[in-house]
Amino acid sequence: MSKRANGEGTVFFRKDKNSWVAKVFVEGKYVVRYAKTQALALDKLAELNREKSQGINITSTMKLNEFLPQWLEVHKNTIRVKTYVGYEQIIRNHLIPRFGKYKLNRLTPEIITNTWNKMIKEGYTPSTISHCQARLSIALNVAVRRGYIGGNPCLYATKPKSLGKEINIIDDKDVTKILDAAKPTEYYEIIFMALQTGMRRGELCALQWRDINLLYADIYVNRTIYVSKGGVKNYQPPKTKSGKREIALVPEAVNFLKSMKKAQRYREAFYHSEAVMEQMLAEGHSEVEAHALSEVAFKEYEVDENSHVFQYLNGRQILPDAVTGYFKKIVKKPSVELPKAKFHDLRHTHAGILLKMNINPKVVQERLGHSSIQVTMDIYSHITPNMQRDAIKGFSLFNQPV
């Protein structure tokens, strides 16, 4: 047996396990580590003593497959519903299958780095791995605060470099194709206003008439909507303080919204009149059927300041997933043929148009609700070089000949 200074533990050989053992006494209990050689056992003992001196909880036996779900449940009420769903999916699909077997105090930067490298070989993108590391790091910060571990190993892990998201700005001809294809549908209005404002789909679907001042030509964005499992609608404020914002409207957009509201008020008057009954009877419904259908479909159709701006002809609210789904159908039409285009690209297109018009990037940031101008510049950096070239055209120092 190799004896150490008082309190530093011992190293000895166990015949029954055919292994060397490093043993140290901590907080009323022995902590042991096994090794193939005496030298390795001495290294493990030194590591235990180092962790003990740094305040790391080396007696903790909690594994990540126990800690992560526990952390998420406690954290649930501090984050948005959509954020919680994303965290849960990453923990369930990636973190627990890969790290669940490890005890908190045995997870190292090397284990984390090797796991990310393995995921790359399996075909996962750097973006997915970046999300995994971010969620794992947040959870481990809590473990540090609780005293389960002395430091966060994610801080020293190496993750693959993210290539960044490809930004798709739709050109003018294709914008016209999309609008023409959408015009006969109930989604034309929301597509048109997405291009006019650069708003996100959740912000547009949550928009109410009280949020729009047609006299002063602006929209006040103050909420978004997320539909969780079971069709539960969750209204929540924007993620950041700058997400709450006013968006100025051009006359074209103001006139469009006025026409929308006028059409909705016309439908409200029609649905609440005898004319709707007469139309259903003319379509072949019996009087009983016509009465029942009009009661179910149109009784609650009302247009006031609390009504949603974007709705179907029967007054039902248009929701984000429906917008995404139908937009995919529109861009796949033979008249459009842009199968890779996404509804969110309309937001990028709005920003791109403004930047190409040499609108101050600070104004673009405020319209989009980005947390800082740096975020805006990072996303649209491929546009700004052209802005710089256009800005210096005709520049001459005191008009002196060269």
Short mmCIF file of C-alpha atoms in Angstrom, two decimals:
data_model
loop_
_atom_site.label_atom_id
_atom_site.label_comp_id
_atom_site.label_asym_id
_atom_site.label_seq_id
_atom_site.Cartn_x
_atom_site.Cartn_y
_atom_site.Cartn_z
CA MET A 1 0.00 0.00 0.00
CA SER A 2 1.20 3.51 -0.89
CA LYS A 3 0.46 5.89 1.98
CA ARG A 4 -0.03 9.59 1.49
CA ALA A 5 -0.03 12.57 3.85
CA ASN A 6 -2.86 12.65 6.38
CA GLY A 7 -6.18 13.32 4.58
CA GLU A 8 -4.75 12.82 1.08
CA GLY A 9 -5.93 9.22 0.77
CA THR A 10 -4.20 6.01 -0.25
CA VAL A 11 -3.33 3.88 -3.26
CA PHE A 12 -3.37 0.07 -3.02
CA PHE A 13 -3.83 -3.09 -5.11
CA ARG A 14 -6.99 -5.24 -4.90
CA LYS A 15 -6.41 -8.83 -5.92
CA ASP A 16 -10.12 -9.63 -6.22
CA LYS A 17 -10.56 -6.90 -8.86
CA ASN A 18 -7.03 -7.18 -10.25
CA SER A 19 -6.86 -3.37 -10.15
CA TRP A 20 -5.11 -0.57 -8.37
CA VAL A 21 -7.33 1.63 -6.21
CA ALA A 22 -7.13 5.32 -5.33
CA LYS A 23 -9.16 6.06 -2.18
CA VAL A 24 -9.84 9.36 -0.41
CA PHE A 25 -12.11 10.24 2.52
CA VAL A 26 -14.53 13.12 1.83
CA GLU A 27 -17.52 14.38 3.84
CA GLY A 28 -17.90 11.23 5.90
CA LYS A 29 -17.52 8.73 3.06
CA TYR A 30 -14.81 7.11 0.95
CA VAL A 31 -14.52 7.92 -2.75
CA VAL A 32 -12.63 5.39 -4.86
CA ARG A 33 -11.28 5.27 -8.40
CA TYR A 34 -9.87 2.18 -10.14
CA ALA A 35 -6.84 2.00 -12.46
CA LYS A 36 -4.86 -0.63 -14.30
CA THR A 37 -1.46 0.47 -12.95
CA GLN A 38 -0.12 2.01 -9.76
CA ALA A 39 1.02 5.09 -11.69
CA LEU A 40 -2.47 5.66 -13.07
CA ALA A 41 -3.95 5.16 -9.61
CA LEU A 42 -1.59 7.79 -8.21
CA ASP A 43 -2.71 10.17 -10.98
CA LYS A 44 -6.35 9.53 -10.09
CA LEU A 45 -5.64 10.17 -6.42
CA ALA A 46 -3.93 13.45 -7.28
CA GLU A 47 -6.95 14.39 -9.41
CA LEU A 48 -9.34 13.59 -6.55
CA ASN A 49 -7.33 15.72 -4.14
CA ARG A 50 -7.19 18.57 -6.66
CA GLU A 51 -10.97 18.48 -7.18
CA LYS A 52 -11.48 18.27 -3.41
CA SER A 53 -9.30 21.34 -2.84
CA GLN A 54 -11.22 23.26 -5.52
CA GLY A 55 -14.55 22.52 -3.85
CA ILE A 56 -15.79 20.15 -6.54
CA ASN A 57 -18.42 17.77 -5.23
CA ILE A 58 -16.62 14.50 -5.93
CA THR A 59 -19.11 12.55 -3.80
CA SER A 60 -22.04 13.40 -6.11
CA THR A 61 -23.46 10.32 -7.82
CA MET A 62 -26.12 12.09 -9.91
CA LYS A 63 -25.98 11.23 -13.59
CA LEU A 64 -27.00 13.51 -16.41
CA ASN A 65 -29.98 11.33 -17.34
CA GLU A 66 -31.37 12.23 -13.91
CA PHE A 67 -30.15 15.81 -13.67
CA LEU A 68 -31.18 17.15 -17.10
CA PRO A 69 -34.92 16.29 -16.88
CA GLN A 70 -34.93 17.56 -13.29
CA TRP A 71 -33.29 20.84 -14.35
CA LEU A 72 -35.69 21.29 -17.27
CA GLU A 73 -38.76 20.78 -15.09
CA VAL A 74 -37.58 23.42 -12.61
CA HIS A 75 -36.58 25.73 -15.47
CA LYS A 76 -39.92 25.27 -17.27
CA ASN A 77 -41.70 28.24 -15.72
CA THR A 78 -38.85 30.65 -16.47
CA ILE A 79 -38.88 30.26 -20.27
CA ARG A 80 -41.35 30.59 -23.13
CA VAL A 81 -43.45 27.58 -24.14
CA LYS A 82 -41.80 27.33 -27.56
CA THR A 83 -38.34 27.53 -25.95
CA TYR A 84 -39.27 24.77 -23.50
CA VAL A 85 -40.40 22.49 -26.35
CA GLY A 86 -37.07 23.08 -28.13
CA TYR A 87 -35.06 22.36 -24.97
CA GLU A 88 -37.03 19.17 -24.28
CA GLN A 89 -36.44 17.86 -27.80
CA ILE A 90 -32.69 18.50 -27.64
CA ILE A 91 -32.40 16.85 -24.21
CA ARG A 92 -34.48 13.84 -25.23
CA ASN A 93 -33.01 13.32 -28.72
CA HIS A 94 -29.38 14.28 -28.21
CA LEU A 95 -28.10 15.03 -24.71
CA ILE A 96 -29.45 12.10 -22.70
CA PRO A 97 -28.62 9.44 -25.34
CA ARG A 98 -25.03 10.72 -25.52
CA PHE A 99 -24.26 12.01 -22.00
CA GLY A 100 -26.91 10.41 -19.78
CA LYS A 101 -24.61 7.63 -18.52
CA TYR A 102 -22.03 10.08 -17.14
CA LYS A 103 -22.01 11.37 -13.58
CA LEU A 104 -22.00 15.14 -13.41
CA ASN A 105 -18.55 15.28 -11.84
CA ARG A 106 -17.06 12.90 -14.42
CA LEU A 107 -18.12 14.83 -17.52
CA THR A 108 -15.04 16.39 -19.08
CA PRO A 109 -14.35 18.81 -21.97
CA GLU A 110 -12.74 15.91 -23.84
CA ILE A 111 -15.90 13.79 -23.59
CA ILE A 112 -18.02 16.69 -24.83
CA THR A 113 -15.65 17.56 -27.69
CA ASN A 114 -15.41 13.92 -28.82
CA THR A 115 -19.20 13.67 -28.78
CA TRP A 116 -19.58 16.72 -31.04
CA ASN A 117 -16.97 15.29 -33.45
CA LYS A 118 -18.85 12.00 -33.55
CA MET A 119 -22.11 13.83 -34.32
CA ILE A 120 -20.44 15.59 -37.25
CA LYS A 121 -19.39 12.21 -38.65
CA GLU A 122 -23.00 11.02 -38.20
CA GLY A 123 -24.17 13.85 -40.43
CA TYR A 124 -25.41 16.43 -37.93
CA THR A 125 -24.85 20.10 -38.78
CA PRO A 126 -22.65 22.46 -36.75
CA SER A 127 -25.80 24.47 -36.05
CA THR A 128 -27.48 21.47 -34.36
CA ILE A 129 -24.35 20.83 -32.29
CA SER A 130 -24.16 24.50 -31.33
CA HIS A 131 -27.73 24.29 -30.01
CA CYS A 132 -26.85 21.12 -28.06
CA GLN A 133 -23.80 22.71 -26.44
CA ALA A 134 -25.72 25.88 -25.57
CA ARG A 135 -28.49 23.93 -23.78
CA LEU A 136 -26.01 21.63 -22.03
CA SER A 137 -23.96 24.61 -20.87
CA ILE A 138 -27.02 26.39 -19.42
CA ALA A 139 -27.92 23.25 -17.45
CA LEU A 140 -24.36 22.73 -16.20
CA ASN A 141 -24.18 26.34 -15.00
CA VAL A 142 -27.06 25.44 -12.68
CA ALA A 143 -25.15 22.35 -11.52
CA VAL A 144 -22.22 24.63 -10.64
CA ARG A 145 -24.47 26.97 -8.63
CA ARG A 146 -25.91 24.00 -6.74
CA GLY A 147 -22.44 22.77 -5.86
CA TYR A 148 -22.70 19.53 -7.82
CA ILE A 149 -19.60 20.45 -9.85
CA GLY A 150 -16.88 23.05 -9.45
CA GLY A 151 -16.86 24.27 -13.05
CA ASN A 152 -18.64 24.01 -16.37
CA PRO A 153 -16.76 21.66 -18.75
CA CYS A 154 -18.60 23.15 -21.74
CA LEU A 155 -16.45 26.27 -21.35
CA TYR A 156 -13.40 24.26 -22.43
CA ALA A 157 -15.03 21.98 -25.00
CA THR A 158 -14.44 22.62 -28.71
CA LYS A 159 -17.46 22.67 -30.97
CA PRO A 160 -17.40 22.66 -34.80
CA LYS A 161 -17.49 26.06 -36.42
CA SER A 162 -20.99 27.00 -37.49
CA LEU A 163 -21.30 28.00 -41.12
CA GLY A 164 -24.23 30.27 -40.34
CA LYS A 165 -27.67 30.17 -41.87
CA GLU A 166 -28.02 30.86 -45.57
CA ILE A 167 -30.11 33.99 -46.06
CA ASN A 168 -32.46 33.87 -49.03
CA ILE A 169 -33.61 37.22 -50.39
CA ILE A 170 -36.27 36.76 -53.04
CA ASP A 171 -35.81 38.92 -56.14
CA ASP A 172 -38.47 41.27 -57.49
CA LYS A 173 -39.69 38.97 -60.28
CA ASP A 174 -40.15 36.04 -57.91
CA VAL A 175 -41.91 38.24 -55.34
CA THR A 176 -44.43 39.13 -58.05
CA LYS A 177 -44.88 35.44 -58.91
CA ILE A 178 -45.54 34.57 -55.25
CA LEU A 179 -48.08 37.38 -54.81
CA ASP A 180 -49.87 36.45 -58.05
CA ALA A 181 -50.07 32.79 -56.99
CA ALA A 182 -51.30 33.73 -53.50
CA LYS A 183 -53.90 36.29 -54.61
CA PRO A 184 -56.81 33.81 -55.02
CA THR A 185 -56.11 32.31 -51.55
CA GLU A 186 -56.93 33.36 -48.00
CA TYR A 187 -53.18 33.74 -47.32
CA TYR A 188 -52.55 36.59 -49.77
CA GLU A 189 -53.08 39.30 -47.14
CA ILE A 190 -50.59 37.91 -44.62
CA ILE A 191 -47.97 37.29 -47.34
CA PHE A 192 -48.39 40.84 -48.66
CA MET A 193 -48.03 42.38 -45.19
CA ALA A 194 -45.02 40.19 -44.35
CA LEU A 195 -43.26 41.76 -47.32
CA GLN A 196 -44.44 45.24 -46.28
CA THR A 197 -43.32 44.99 -42.64
CA GLY A 198 -40.71 42.25 -42.21
CA MET A 199 -42.71 40.86 -39.29
CA ARG A 200 -42.34 37.24 -38.17
CA ARG A 201 -45.21 34.83 -38.79
CA GLY A 202 -46.03 34.54 -35.06
CA GLU A 203 -46.18 38.34 -34.77
CA LEU A 204 -48.44 38.64 -37.82
CA CYS A 205 -50.82 35.90 -36.63
CA ALA A 206 -51.08 37.54 -33.19
CA LEU A 207 -51.78 40.99 -34.65
CA GLN A 208 -55.10 42.62 -33.67
CA TRP A 209 -56.74 45.71 -35.15
CA ARG A 210 -56.05 47.62 -31.94
CA ASP A 211 -52.31 47.25 -32.71
CA ILE A 212 -52.66 49.22 -35.95
CA ASN A 213 -53.07 52.99 -36.15
CA LEU A 214 -54.23 53.69 -39.70
CA LEU A 215 -54.36 57.43 -39.04
CA TYR A 216 -50.70 57.65 -38.02
CA ALA A 217 -49.70 54.79 -40.36
CA ASP A 218 -47.94 52.45 -37.94
CA ILE A 219 -48.15 49.02 -36.35
CA TYR A 220 -47.24 48.33 -32.74
CA VAL A 221 -45.75 44.85 -32.34
CA ASN A 222 -46.15 43.67 -28.75
CA ARG A 223 -46.96 39.96 -28.83
CA THR A 224 -46.45 36.73 -30.72
CA ILE A 225 -48.35 33.45 -30.78
CA TYR A 226 -47.15 29.87 -30.43
CA VAL A 227 -49.51 26.90 -30.72
CA SER A 228 -48.43 23.99 -28.51
CA LYS A 229 -49.64 20.38 -28.42
CA GLY A 230 -53.39 20.00 -28.38
CA GLY A 231 -53.87 23.26 -30.27
CA VAL A 232 -53.32 25.42 -27.18
CA LYS A 233 -52.67 29.04 -28.17
CA ASN A 234 -49.91 30.74 -26.20
CA TYR A 235 -49.63 34.50 -26.52
CA GLN A 236 -46.35 35.87 -25.27
CA PRO A 237 -44.29 39.05 -25.55
CA PRO A 238 -41.37 39.17 -28.00
CA LYS A 239 -38.14 37.53 -26.82
CA THR A 240 -36.23 40.77 -26.35
CA LYS A 241 -37.05 44.31 -25.29
CA SER A 242 -36.38 45.57 -28.80
CA GLY A 243 -38.89 43.02 -30.12
CA LYS A 244 -41.62 45.38 -28.90
CA ARG A 245 -41.54 48.01 -31.59
CA GLU A 246 -43.41 50.37 -33.89
CA ILE A 247 -43.28 49.77 -37.63
CA ALA A 248 -44.06 52.70 -39.91
CA LEU A 249 -46.28 51.93 -42.90
CA VAL A 250 -46.10 53.28 -46.43
CA PRO A 251 -49.35 54.57 -48.02
CA GLU A 252 -49.67 51.37 -50.08
CA ALA A 253 -49.76 49.27 -46.90
CA VAL A 254 -52.19 51.64 -45.15
CA ASN A 255 -54.64 51.51 -48.07
CA PHE A 256 -54.30 47.71 -48.20
CA LEU A 257 -55.17 47.40 -44.49
CA LYS A 258 -58.10 49.81 -44.87
CA SER A 259 -59.49 47.63 -47.67
CA MET A 260 -59.00 44.52 -45.52
CA LYS A 261 -60.89 45.99 -42.59
CA LYS A 262 -63.67 47.25 -44.86
CA ALA A 263 -64.05 43.76 -46.38
CA GLN A 264 -64.21 42.18 -42.93
CA ARG A 265 -66.89 44.61 -41.81
CA TYR A 266 -68.87 43.86 -44.97
CA ARG A 267 -68.68 40.12 -44.25
CA GLU A 268 -69.77 40.74 -40.66
CA ALA A 269 -72.86 42.63 -41.85
CA PHE A 270 -73.64 39.97 -44.44
CA TYR A 271 -73.24 37.02 -42.07
CA HIS A 272 -75.56 38.62 -39.53
CA SER A 273 -78.26 39.38 -42.12
CA GLU A 274 -81.07 37.36 -43.68
CA ALA A 275 -79.11 37.34 -46.93
CA VAL A 276 -76.85 34.55 -45.70
CA MET A 277 -79.89 32.33 -45.07
CA GLU A 278 -81.23 33.11 -48.55
CA GLN A 279 -77.89 32.21 -50.12
CA MET A 280 -77.76 28.84 -48.35
CA LEU A 281 -81.33 28.06 -49.37
CA ALA A 282 -80.42 28.94 -52.97
CA GLU A 283 -77.50 26.50 -52.73
CA GLY A 284 -79.95 23.67 -51.99
CA HIS A 285 -79.84 23.48 -48.19
CA SER A 286 -83.08 22.93 -46.34
CA GLU A 287 -84.29 25.71 -44.05
CA VAL A 288 -83.23 23.72 -40.97
CA GLU A 289 -79.77 23.04 -42.44
CA ALA A 290 -79.33 26.65 -43.51
CA HIS A 291 -80.24 27.93 -40.07
CA ALA A 292 -77.95 25.45 -38.33
CA LEU A 293 -75.01 26.17 -40.67
CA SER A 294 -75.31 29.92 -40.33
CA GLU A 295 -75.48 29.64 -36.53
CA VAL A 296 -72.38 27.47 -36.35
CA ALA A 297 -70.28 29.19 -38.99
CA PHE A 298 -71.11 32.84 -38.60
CA LYS A 299 -72.83 33.56 -35.31
CA GLU A 300 -69.58 34.62 -33.59
CA TYR A 301 -68.14 36.46 -36.60
CA GLU A 302 -67.41 39.94 -35.31
CA VAL A 303 -65.00 42.66 -36.30
CA ASP A 304 -63.78 44.97 -33.55
CA GLU A 305 -60.49 46.26 -32.16
CA ASN A 306 -59.75 42.89 -30.53
CA SER A 307 -60.31 40.92 -33.74
CA HIS A 308 -57.32 39.30 -35.38
CA VAL A 309 -56.20 41.10 -38.49
CA PHE A 310 -55.46 37.92 -40.44
CA GLN A 311 -58.37 35.50 -40.54
CA TYR A 312 -60.17 33.12 -42.84
CA LEU A 313 -63.41 34.10 -44.57
CA ASN A 314 -65.39 32.45 -41.78
CA GLY A 315 -63.62 34.58 -39.15
CA ARG A 316 -61.30 31.90 -37.75
CA GLN A 317 -57.82 33.08 -36.88
CA ILE A 318 -54.99 32.13 -39.23
CA LEU A 319 -52.26 30.34 -37.25
CA PRO A 320 -48.47 30.09 -37.85
CA ASP A 321 -48.21 26.44 -38.92
CA ALA A 322 -51.01 26.89 -41.44
CA VAL A 323 -49.16 29.87 -42.93
CA THR A 324 -45.94 27.85 -43.24
CA GLY A 325 -47.74 24.87 -44.76
CA TYR A 326 -49.69 26.82 -47.35
CA PHE A 327 -46.70 28.97 -48.30
CA LYS A 328 -44.82 25.77 -49.17
CA LYS A 329 -47.66 24.83 -51.53
CA ILE A 330 -47.65 28.25 -53.18
CA VAL A 331 -43.91 28.31 -53.92
CA LYS A 332 -44.07 24.80 -55.42
CA LYS A 333 -46.69 25.81 -57.97
CA PRO A 334 -45.54 25.67 -61.63
CA SER A 335 -46.12 29.41 -61.92
CA VAL A 336 -43.62 30.07 -59.10
CA GLU A 337 -41.14 27.15 -58.89
CA LEU A 338 -39.27 28.24 -55.77
CA PRO A 339 -39.49 25.01 -53.74
CA LYS A 340 -36.77 26.05 -51.27
CA ALA A 341 -38.35 29.41 -50.39
CA LYS A 342 -39.69 29.78 -46.84
CA PHE A 343 -42.20 32.20 -45.35
CA HIS A 344 -39.39 33.63 -43.19
CA ASP A 345 -37.60 34.61 -46.42
CA LEU A 346 -40.22 37.36 -46.81
CA ARG A 347 -38.74 38.98 -43.69
CA HIS A 348 -35.23 38.76 -45.18
CA THR A 349 -36.56 40.13 -48.46
CA HIS A 350 -38.07 43.15 -46.69
CA ALA A 351 -34.73 43.84 -45.00
CA GLY A 352 -32.81 43.33 -48.22
CA ILE A 353 -34.99 45.81 -50.12
CA LEU A 354 -34.44 48.46 -47.43
CA LEU A 355 -30.67 47.96 -47.32
CA LYS A 356 -30.39 48.06 -51.12
CA MET A 357 -32.26 51.39 -50.96
CA ASN A 358 -29.44 52.60 -48.67
CA ILE A 359 -31.80 52.92 -45.72
CA ASN A 360 -29.79 53.38 -42.50
CA PRO A 361 -29.11 49.89 -41.01
CA LYS A 362 -30.20 51.25 -37.62
CA VAL A 363 -33.69 51.83 -39.06
CA VAL A 364 -33.71 48.28 -40.47
CA GLN A 365 -32.70 46.91 -37.06
CA GLU A 366 -35.56 48.78 -35.36
CA ARG A 367 -38.13 47.58 -37.91
CA LEU A 368 -37.04 43.95 -37.56
CA GLY A 369 -36.78 44.10 -33.76
CA HIS A 370 -33.22 42.81 -33.58
CA SER A 371 -31.56 43.15 -30.17
CA SER A 372 -28.67 45.15 -31.63
CA ILE A 373 -27.50 46.64 -34.91
CA GLN A 374 -24.65 44.11 -34.85
CA VAL A 375 -27.18 41.28 -35.24
CA THR A 376 -28.65 43.00 -38.30
CA MET A 377 -25.23 43.62 -39.85
CA ASP A 378 -24.09 40.04 -39.21
CA ILE A 379 -27.19 38.58 -40.89
CA TYR A 380 -27.10 40.84 -43.92
CA SER A 381 -23.34 41.34 -44.24
CA HIS A 382 -23.42 40.08 -47.83
CA ILE A 383 -25.52 43.11 -48.82
CA THR A 384 -23.55 45.88 -47.09
CA PRO A 385 -20.43 45.80 -49.34
CA ASN A 386 -22.59 46.94 -52.26
CA MET A 387 -24.00 49.71 -50.04
CA GLN A 388 -20.46 50.92 -49.36
CA ARG A 389 -19.55 50.92 -53.07
CA ASP A 390 -22.70 52.84 -53.96
CA ALA A 391 -22.10 55.35 -51.17
CA ILE A 392 -18.62 56.35 -52.40
CA LYS A 393 -19.57 56.82 -56.03
CA GLY A 394 -18.54 60.30 -57.08
CA PHE A 395 -16.42 60.83 -53.96
CA SER A 396 -13.62 63.28 -54.49
CA LEU A 397 -11.47 65.06 -51.89
CA PHE A 398 -12.16 68.78 -52.40
CA ASN A 399 -12.80 67.98 -56.08
CA GLN A 400 -9.03 67.96 -56.67
CA PRO A 401 -7.76 66.29 -59.87
CA VAL A 402 -5.67 63.17 -59.41
#
